Structures are given as C-alpha cells and as structure tokens.
Coordinates of C-alpha atoms in Angstrom, one line a residue:
X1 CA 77.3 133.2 71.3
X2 CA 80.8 132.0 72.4
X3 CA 83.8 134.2 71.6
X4 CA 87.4 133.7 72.4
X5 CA 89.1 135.4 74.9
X6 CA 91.8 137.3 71.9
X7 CA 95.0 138.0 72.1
X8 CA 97.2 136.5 75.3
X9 CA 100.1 137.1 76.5
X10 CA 101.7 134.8 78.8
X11 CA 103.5 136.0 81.7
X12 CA 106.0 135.1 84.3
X13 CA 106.8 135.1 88.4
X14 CA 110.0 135.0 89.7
X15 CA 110.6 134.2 92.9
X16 CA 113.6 134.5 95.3
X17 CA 112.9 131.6 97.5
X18 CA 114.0 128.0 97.8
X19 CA 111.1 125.6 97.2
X20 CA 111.5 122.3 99.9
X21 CA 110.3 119.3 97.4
X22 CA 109.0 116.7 98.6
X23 CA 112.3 114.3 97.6
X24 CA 114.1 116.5 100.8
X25 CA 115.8 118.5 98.2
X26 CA 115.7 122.1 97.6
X27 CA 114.6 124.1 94.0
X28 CA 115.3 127.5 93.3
X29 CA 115.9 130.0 93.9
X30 CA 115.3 131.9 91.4
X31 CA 112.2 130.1 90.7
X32 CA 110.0 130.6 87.8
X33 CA 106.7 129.8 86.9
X34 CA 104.8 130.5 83.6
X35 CA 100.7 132.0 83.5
X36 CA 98.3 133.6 81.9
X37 CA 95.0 135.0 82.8
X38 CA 91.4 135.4 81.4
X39 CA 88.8 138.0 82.9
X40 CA 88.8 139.8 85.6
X41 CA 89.2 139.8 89.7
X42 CA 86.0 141.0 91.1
X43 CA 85.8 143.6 93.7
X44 CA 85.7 140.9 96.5
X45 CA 88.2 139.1 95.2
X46 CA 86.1 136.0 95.3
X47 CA 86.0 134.7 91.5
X48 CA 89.2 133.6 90.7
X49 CA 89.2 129.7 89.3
X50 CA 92.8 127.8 88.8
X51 CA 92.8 125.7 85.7
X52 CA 95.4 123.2 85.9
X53 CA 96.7 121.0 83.2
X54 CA 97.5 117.8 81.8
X55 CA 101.3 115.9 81.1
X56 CA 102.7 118.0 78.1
X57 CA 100.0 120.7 78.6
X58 CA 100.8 124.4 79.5
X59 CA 99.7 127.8 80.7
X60 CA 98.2 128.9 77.4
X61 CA 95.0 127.4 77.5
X62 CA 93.1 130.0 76.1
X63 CA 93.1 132.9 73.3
X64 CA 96.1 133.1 70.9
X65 CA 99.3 134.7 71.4
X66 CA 99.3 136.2 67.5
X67 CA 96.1 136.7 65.0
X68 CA 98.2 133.4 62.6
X69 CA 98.2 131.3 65.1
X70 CA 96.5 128.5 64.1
X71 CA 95.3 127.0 67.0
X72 CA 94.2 128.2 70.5
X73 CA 95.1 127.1 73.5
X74 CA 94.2 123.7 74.6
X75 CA 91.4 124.5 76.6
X76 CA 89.7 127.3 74.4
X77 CA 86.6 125.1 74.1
X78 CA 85.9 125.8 77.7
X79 CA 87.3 129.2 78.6
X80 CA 85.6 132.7 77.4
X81 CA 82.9 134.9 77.3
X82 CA 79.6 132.9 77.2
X83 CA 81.9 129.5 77.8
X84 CA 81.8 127.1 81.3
X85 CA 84.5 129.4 82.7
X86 CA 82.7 132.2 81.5
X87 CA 85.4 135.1 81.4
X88 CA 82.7 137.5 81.7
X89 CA 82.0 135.9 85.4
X90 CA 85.3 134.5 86.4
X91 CA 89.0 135.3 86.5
X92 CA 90.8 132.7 85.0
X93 CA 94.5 131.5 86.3
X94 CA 96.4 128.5 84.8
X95 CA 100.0 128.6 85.2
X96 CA 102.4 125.9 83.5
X97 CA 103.5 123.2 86.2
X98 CA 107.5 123.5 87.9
X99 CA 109.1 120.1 85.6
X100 CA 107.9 121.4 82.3
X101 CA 109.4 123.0 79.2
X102 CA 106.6 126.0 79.0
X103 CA 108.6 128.7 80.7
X104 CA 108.2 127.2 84.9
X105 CA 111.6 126.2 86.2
X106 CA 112.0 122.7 85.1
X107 CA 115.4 120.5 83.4
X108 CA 116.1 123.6 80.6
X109 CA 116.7 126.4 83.0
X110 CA 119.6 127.5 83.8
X111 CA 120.7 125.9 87.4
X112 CA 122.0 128.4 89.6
X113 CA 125.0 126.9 91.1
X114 CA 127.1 125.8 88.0
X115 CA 125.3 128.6 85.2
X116 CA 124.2 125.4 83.3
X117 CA 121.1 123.9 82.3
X118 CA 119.9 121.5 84.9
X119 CA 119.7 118.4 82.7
X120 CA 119.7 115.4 84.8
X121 CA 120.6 117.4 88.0
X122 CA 116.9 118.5 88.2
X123 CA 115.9 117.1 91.2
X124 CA 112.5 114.2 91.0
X125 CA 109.3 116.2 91.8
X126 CA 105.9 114.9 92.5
X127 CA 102.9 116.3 92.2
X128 CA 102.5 117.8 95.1
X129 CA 105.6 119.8 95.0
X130 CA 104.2 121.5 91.2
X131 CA 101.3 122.7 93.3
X132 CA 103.2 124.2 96.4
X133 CA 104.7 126.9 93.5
X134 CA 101.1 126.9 92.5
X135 CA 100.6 128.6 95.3
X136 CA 103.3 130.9 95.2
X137 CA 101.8 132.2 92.3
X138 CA 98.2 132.3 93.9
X139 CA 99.6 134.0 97.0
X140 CA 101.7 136.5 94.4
X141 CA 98.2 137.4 92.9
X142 CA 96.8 138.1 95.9
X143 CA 94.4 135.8 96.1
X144 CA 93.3 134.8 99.2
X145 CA 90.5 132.0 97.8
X146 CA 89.6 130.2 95.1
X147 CA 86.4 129.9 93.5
X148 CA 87.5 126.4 92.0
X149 CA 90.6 124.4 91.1
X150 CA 89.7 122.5 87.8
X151 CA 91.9 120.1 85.4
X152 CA 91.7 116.6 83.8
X153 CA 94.5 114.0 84.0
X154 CA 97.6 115.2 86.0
X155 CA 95.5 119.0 86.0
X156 CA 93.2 116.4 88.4
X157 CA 95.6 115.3 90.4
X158 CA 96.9 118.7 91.4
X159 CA 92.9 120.2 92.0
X160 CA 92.9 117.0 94.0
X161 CA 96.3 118.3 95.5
X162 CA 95.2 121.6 96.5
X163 CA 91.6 120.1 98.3
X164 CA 94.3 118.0 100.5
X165 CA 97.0 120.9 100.9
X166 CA 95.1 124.0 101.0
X167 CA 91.4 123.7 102.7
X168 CA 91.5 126.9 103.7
X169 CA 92.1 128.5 100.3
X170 CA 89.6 125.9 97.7
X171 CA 86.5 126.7 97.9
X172 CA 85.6 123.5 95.7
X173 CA 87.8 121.0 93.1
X174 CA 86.6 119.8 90.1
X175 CA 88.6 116.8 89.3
X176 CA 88.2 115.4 85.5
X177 CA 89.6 112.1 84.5
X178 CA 92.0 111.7 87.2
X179 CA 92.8 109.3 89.9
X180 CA 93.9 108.7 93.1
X181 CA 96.9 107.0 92.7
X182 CA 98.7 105.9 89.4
X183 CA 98.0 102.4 87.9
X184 CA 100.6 99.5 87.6
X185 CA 99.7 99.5 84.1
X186 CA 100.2 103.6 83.3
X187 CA 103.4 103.1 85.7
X188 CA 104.0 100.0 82.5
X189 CA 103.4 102.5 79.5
X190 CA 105.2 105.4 80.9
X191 CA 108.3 102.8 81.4
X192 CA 107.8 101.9 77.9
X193 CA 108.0 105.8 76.8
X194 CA 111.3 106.0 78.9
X195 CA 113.1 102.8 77.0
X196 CA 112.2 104.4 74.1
X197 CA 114.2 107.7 75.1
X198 CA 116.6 105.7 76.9
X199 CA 117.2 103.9 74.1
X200 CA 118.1 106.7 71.5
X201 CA 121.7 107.3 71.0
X202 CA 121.1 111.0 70.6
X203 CA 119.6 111.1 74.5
X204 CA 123.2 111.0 75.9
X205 CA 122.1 110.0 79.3
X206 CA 120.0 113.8 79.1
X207 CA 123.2 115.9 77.9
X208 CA 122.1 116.1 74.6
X209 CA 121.8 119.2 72.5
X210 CA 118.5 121.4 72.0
X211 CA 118.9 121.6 68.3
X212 CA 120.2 117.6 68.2
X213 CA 117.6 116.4 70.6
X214 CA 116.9 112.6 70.6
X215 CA 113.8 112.5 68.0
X216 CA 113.5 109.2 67.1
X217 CA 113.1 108.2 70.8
X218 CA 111.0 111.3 71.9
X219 CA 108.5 110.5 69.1
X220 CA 108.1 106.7 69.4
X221 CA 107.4 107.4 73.7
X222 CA 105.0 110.1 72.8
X223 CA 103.3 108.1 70.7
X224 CA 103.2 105.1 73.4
X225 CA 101.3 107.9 75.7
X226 CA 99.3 108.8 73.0
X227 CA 97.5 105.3 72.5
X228 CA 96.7 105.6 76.0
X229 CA 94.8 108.4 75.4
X230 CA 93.2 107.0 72.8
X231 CA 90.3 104.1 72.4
X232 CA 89.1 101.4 70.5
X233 CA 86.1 103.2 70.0
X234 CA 88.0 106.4 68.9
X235 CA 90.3 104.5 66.9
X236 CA 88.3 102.4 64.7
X237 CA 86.0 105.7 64.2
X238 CA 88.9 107.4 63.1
X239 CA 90.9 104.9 61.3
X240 CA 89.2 102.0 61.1
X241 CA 91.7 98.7 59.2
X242 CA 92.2 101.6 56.2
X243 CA 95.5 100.8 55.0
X244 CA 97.5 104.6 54.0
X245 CA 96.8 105.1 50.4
X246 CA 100.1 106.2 49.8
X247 CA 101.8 102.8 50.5
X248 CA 101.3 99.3 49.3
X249 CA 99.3 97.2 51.0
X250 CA 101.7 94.2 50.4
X251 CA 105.3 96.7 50.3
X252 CA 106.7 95.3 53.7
X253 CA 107.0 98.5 55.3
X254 CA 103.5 99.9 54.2
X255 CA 101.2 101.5 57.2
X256 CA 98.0 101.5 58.1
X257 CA 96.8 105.3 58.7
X258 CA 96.6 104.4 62.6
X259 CA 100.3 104.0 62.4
X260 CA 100.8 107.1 60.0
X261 CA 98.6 109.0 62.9
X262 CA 101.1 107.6 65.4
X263 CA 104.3 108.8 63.6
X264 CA 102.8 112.1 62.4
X265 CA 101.4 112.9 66.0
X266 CA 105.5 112.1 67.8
X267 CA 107.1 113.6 64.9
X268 CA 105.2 117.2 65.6
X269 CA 105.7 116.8 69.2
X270 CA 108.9 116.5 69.1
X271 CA 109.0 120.5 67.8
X272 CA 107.4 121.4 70.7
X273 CA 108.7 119.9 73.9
X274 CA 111.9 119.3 75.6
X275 CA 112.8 115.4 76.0
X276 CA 113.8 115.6 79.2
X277 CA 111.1 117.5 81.0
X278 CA 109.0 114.6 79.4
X279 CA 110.8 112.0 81.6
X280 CA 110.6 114.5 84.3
X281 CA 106.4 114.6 84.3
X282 CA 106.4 111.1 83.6
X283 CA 108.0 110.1 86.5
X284 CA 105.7 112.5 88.4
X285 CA 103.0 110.5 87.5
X286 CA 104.5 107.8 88.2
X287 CA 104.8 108.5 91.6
X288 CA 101.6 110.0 92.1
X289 CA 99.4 108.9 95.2
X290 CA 97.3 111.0 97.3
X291 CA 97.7 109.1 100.6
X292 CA 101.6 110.3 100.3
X293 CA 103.0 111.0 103.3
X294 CA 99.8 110.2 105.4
X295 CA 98.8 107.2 106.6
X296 CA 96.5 106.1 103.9
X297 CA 94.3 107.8 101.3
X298 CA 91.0 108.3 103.7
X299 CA 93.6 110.5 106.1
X300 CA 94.9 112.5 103.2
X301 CA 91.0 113.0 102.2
X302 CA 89.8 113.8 105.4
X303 CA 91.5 116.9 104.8
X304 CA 89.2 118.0 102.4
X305 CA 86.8 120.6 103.3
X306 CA 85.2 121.7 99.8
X307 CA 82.4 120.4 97.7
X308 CA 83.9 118.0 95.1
X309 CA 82.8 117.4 91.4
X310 CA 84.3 114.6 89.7
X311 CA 83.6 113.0 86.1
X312 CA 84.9 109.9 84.5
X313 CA 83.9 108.8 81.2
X314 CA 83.6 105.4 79.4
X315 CA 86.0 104.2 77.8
X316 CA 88.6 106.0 79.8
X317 CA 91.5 102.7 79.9
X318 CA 94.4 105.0 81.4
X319 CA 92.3 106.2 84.3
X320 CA 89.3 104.1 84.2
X321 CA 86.3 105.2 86.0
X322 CA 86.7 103.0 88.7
X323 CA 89.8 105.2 89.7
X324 CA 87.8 107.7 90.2
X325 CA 85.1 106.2 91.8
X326 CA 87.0 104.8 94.5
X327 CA 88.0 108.8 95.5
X328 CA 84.1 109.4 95.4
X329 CA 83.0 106.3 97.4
X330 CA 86.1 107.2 100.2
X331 CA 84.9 111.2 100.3
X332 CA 81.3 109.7 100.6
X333 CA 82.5 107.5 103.6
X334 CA 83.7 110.8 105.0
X335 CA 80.8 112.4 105.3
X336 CA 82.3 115.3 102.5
X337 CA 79.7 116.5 99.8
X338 CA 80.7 115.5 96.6
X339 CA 79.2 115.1 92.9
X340 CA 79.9 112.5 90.5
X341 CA 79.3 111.7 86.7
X342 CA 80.2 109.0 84.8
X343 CA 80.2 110.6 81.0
X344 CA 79.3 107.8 78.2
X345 CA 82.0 108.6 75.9
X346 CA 84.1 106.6 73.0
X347 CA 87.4 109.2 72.7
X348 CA 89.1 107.3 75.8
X349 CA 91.3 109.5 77.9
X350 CA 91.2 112.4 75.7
X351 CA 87.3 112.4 76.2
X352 CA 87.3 116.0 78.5
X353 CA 89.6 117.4 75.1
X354 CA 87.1 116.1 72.8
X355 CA 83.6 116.3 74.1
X356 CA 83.1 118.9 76.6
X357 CA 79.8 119.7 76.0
X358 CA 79.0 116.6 77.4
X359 CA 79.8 117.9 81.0
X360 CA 80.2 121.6 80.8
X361 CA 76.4 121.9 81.8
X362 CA 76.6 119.7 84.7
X363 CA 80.5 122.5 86.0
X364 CA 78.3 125.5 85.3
X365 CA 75.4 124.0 87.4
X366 CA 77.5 123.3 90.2
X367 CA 79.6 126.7 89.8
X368 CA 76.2 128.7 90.2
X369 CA 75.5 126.5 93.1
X370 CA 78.8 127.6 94.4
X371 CA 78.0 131.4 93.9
X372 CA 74.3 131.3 96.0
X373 CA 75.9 129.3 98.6

C-alpha cells in the first residue's frame, strides 16, 4: 500500500560563488537554494532522481513539514514508499528554482551590495540559468549522476535543460507537459497576468511592502494563469453554467461558481507567494526556448545523450501536445531513443496534478528499464 514519506524538513545551500546568467549579469554571491530529500543514496551512488517543478511550485513536494498540515506537498501523489518514485528505491532531490519566493535567491533576498531586498534590481533569468544552481546543489550532494531528471510544465523545461547542459551527468529526462519553446499565445496570457500587477496601485513599480503587497492585481493574474491550466472539459465537470447559490442570478454583480473558483483560487494565493517573484518566473517562461544560444533547436538536441520519456495529454491548450511532439519527432530525426505518450485526459494543463495514475505505470516501466540497462 502507498504511505507518505512523514515528516520533512526542508533544507538549504549556501554558496559563495557568483552565478554568470545567461542575461551577462552576475547573481550572488551568497547564493541560496532551497531542497528537500526523500530516501536514500545507495551505496553506488547511482539512484538519485531530480524532481523539478512547475511556475509557483517549490521544493516541498513531498511529506509534511508538521502532523496539521493539511496538505502535502504538491507532488505527494507520486513520491513515497510503494509510489512511481518509490522512496524505498530512489533518492529523491527537488530543490526550489533561483527567481522564486520558496527560500532560493530570488527578488526577496537580501541583495548584497546595498543590504536591501533585490526588488526590481533582480536581474531577468531564464531557464537555463535556474538549472546551472541546480547543479550546484547536485554537485554539493555529491552526486556525480542522475538516475532521472523529471517535472511537468517549467519542471519540463529544466529536465529538458539538464539533457541539453549536462549529458554527462542525466542518465535519462522525463519531460511532462512541457514544450520546446513558449507559445505566442502563453507569451499573450502571461502579459495579461503582468497588466494585471502592473496595474495595481499597491505594486509601486515592485517597491511595495510584504505586509501591503498588491492583492487585487496578484489575484486577478493568478487567476488568468489559472484558466490556462484549466479546460473546458474540466470546467464544465466542475462547474458546469451553476450560478453561486449565494448570489442572485439577476443582482448585477452575482457570479457563477466558475468565477467564485477564480476569485477564491487568487485570493489564497496571494498568502502564499511573493508578487514579484511571480513576474520574475513569468518572464522566464516567457523567454524559454531550447535552441537558445545555438543555432536552432535540432543543435541544442543533438546534445542529448539519454533516453527521453515524454507525455502530453489531451486537452492540454497551454502546451498542447503538438509542442511536445515536435521535441519527439526532432530527437527521432536524431537518431536519440526516446518514448512518447499522448495521455487522453479532460483536466487540461493541470492533467499530470490531477491524474497520475494515468502515466505513472508507463515512468516506472521505463525507470526499471533504466535500472537493467
């Protein structure tokens, strides 16, 4: 039967070291990043899998940090004893990306230079730059390989990241819901998201205060992400036309309960993450594009050494499956091995949150093939 992993703790590397991004600017030092782990290290050394995560994710993905809390981590449906990432096999790494508000360096630290919060003088990362600390971390560890790199949405960008930067370390990527290069139209939503913020008086061009941050804004761009992780499927499962029986269906500024969902899904968020370090990772996806700095995509891919398991699903309309399929059908051209599924499912983006078990047998499968190899 499945159990959880417990209680966690998450932890923390410092490192003295000035980090060259990928803008031509320099971050750090000290630079931080936020992890925790699951299992343990074998004797070889030769288990460890990197679980990287999605926009406004972070290293807990796992366990609890207290006996009340009242959810997991994000990612508890896939990482335990008996579980895809079996912690009884594996030992389990996911740290929280360089940008972000989860303990990493990101627009809330402290900047060393004036002894004030970086704000707006954060410098622009991409991508690739959150996974170059990454690998500070794995080479603080003392890991010399990895069994895996695995994560869905931006987590698939950065496995697909580490296949391109590090051959020599990636012993295989499992990319989930990802793509190769961001979408006019997510480019469209995320610039959405940012008017919203912009928009807010409270924002103060990103010099607001942590206990006055800018809610209104922070709440209406979360919730513009949020429908893209979303369906019509999922939504007229989940909501259907009801109208909120609290409200009139003829008082002006009644709601249907989609647009309760909406509002109560930005307000929480808004508890929970800095606005900033939201416009930071957006803009990181944004930007993201494999074929950065190379010639074109099929150069940066020809850099990859490692088996390759990729799924899409259905109704995916952020990163459809073609996205992903294009990746496949260039790796294919190659001559690299790699795996693909297309999973039928109606929750949209959110579908590798949602419905795991649809392609959890199809990781372990490949994972033991890994192992014999």
């Amino acid at each position: 039967m499945d159990q959880s992993v417990g209680i966690v703790t998450t932890e923390y590397a410092t490192f003295d070291v000035e980090l060259p991004l990928e803008s031509g600017r320099l971050l750090g030092s000290p630079l931080t990043l936020a992890y925790e782990t699951y299992g343990c290290l074998n004797s070889s050394r030769s288990n460890a899998i990197l679980v990287t995560h999605a926009w406004t994710g972070d290293a807990h993905a796992a366990g609890k940090h207290t006996p009340d809390d009242r959810k997991p981590g994000w990612w508890d449906d896939m990482i335990g004893p008996g579980k895809v990432l079996d912690t009884d096999r594996y030992f389990i790494v996911c740290s929280n990306v360089i940008g972000s508000c989860g303990g990493s360096t990101g627009p809330t630290s402290i900047n060393p230079r004036t002894n004030r919060p970086y704000r707006l003088n954060f410098p622009v990362i991409m991508v690739r730059d959150m996974v170059r600390a990454q690998k500070l971390l794995i080479d603080h560890l003392g890991l010399d390989s990895l069994l895996t790199v695995i994560g869905g949405s931006m987590g698939a960008m950065q496995a697909l990241e580490w296949g391109v930067l590090y051959p020599e370390t990636v012993r295989s990527i499992i990319p989930i819901a990802g793509t190769g290069r961001t979408s006019p139209m997510a480019i469209a939503l995320n610039a959405l998201a940012r008017q919203a913020i912009f928009n807010d008086p409270l924002w103060k061009k990103g010099n607001y205060k942590p206990e006055h941050p800018p809610a209104e804004g922070l709440a209406l761009g979360r919730a513009v992400g949020h429908i893209s992780f979303l369906s019509d499927a999922s939504m007229n499962l989940k909501f259907g036309r009801r109208f909120s029986a609290r409200d009139g269906m003829f008082d002006f500024f009644g709601q249907f309960e989609v647009e309760r969902y909406l509002e109560y899904n930005g307000r929480n968020f808004i508890d929970r993450f800095d606005t900033n370090a939201f416009l930071y990772l957006a803009k990181a996806l944004d930007l993201y594009d494999v074929a950065w700095d190379f010639a074109n995509r099929e150069e940066a891919l020809s850099r990859i050494d490692c088996p390759s398991l990729w799924f899409a699903f259905s109704s995916d309309w952020l990163y459809p499956p073609q996205q992903s399929e294009e990746m496949v059908t260039l790796l294919k051209k190659l001559d690299k091995p790699v795996e693909y599924h297309l999973i039928d499912s109606d929750y949209g983006h959110d579908s590798f949150l949602i419905e795991p078990e649809k392609f959890t047998p199809l990781i372990s499968a490949f994972l033991d093939r890994l192992a014999t190899s």
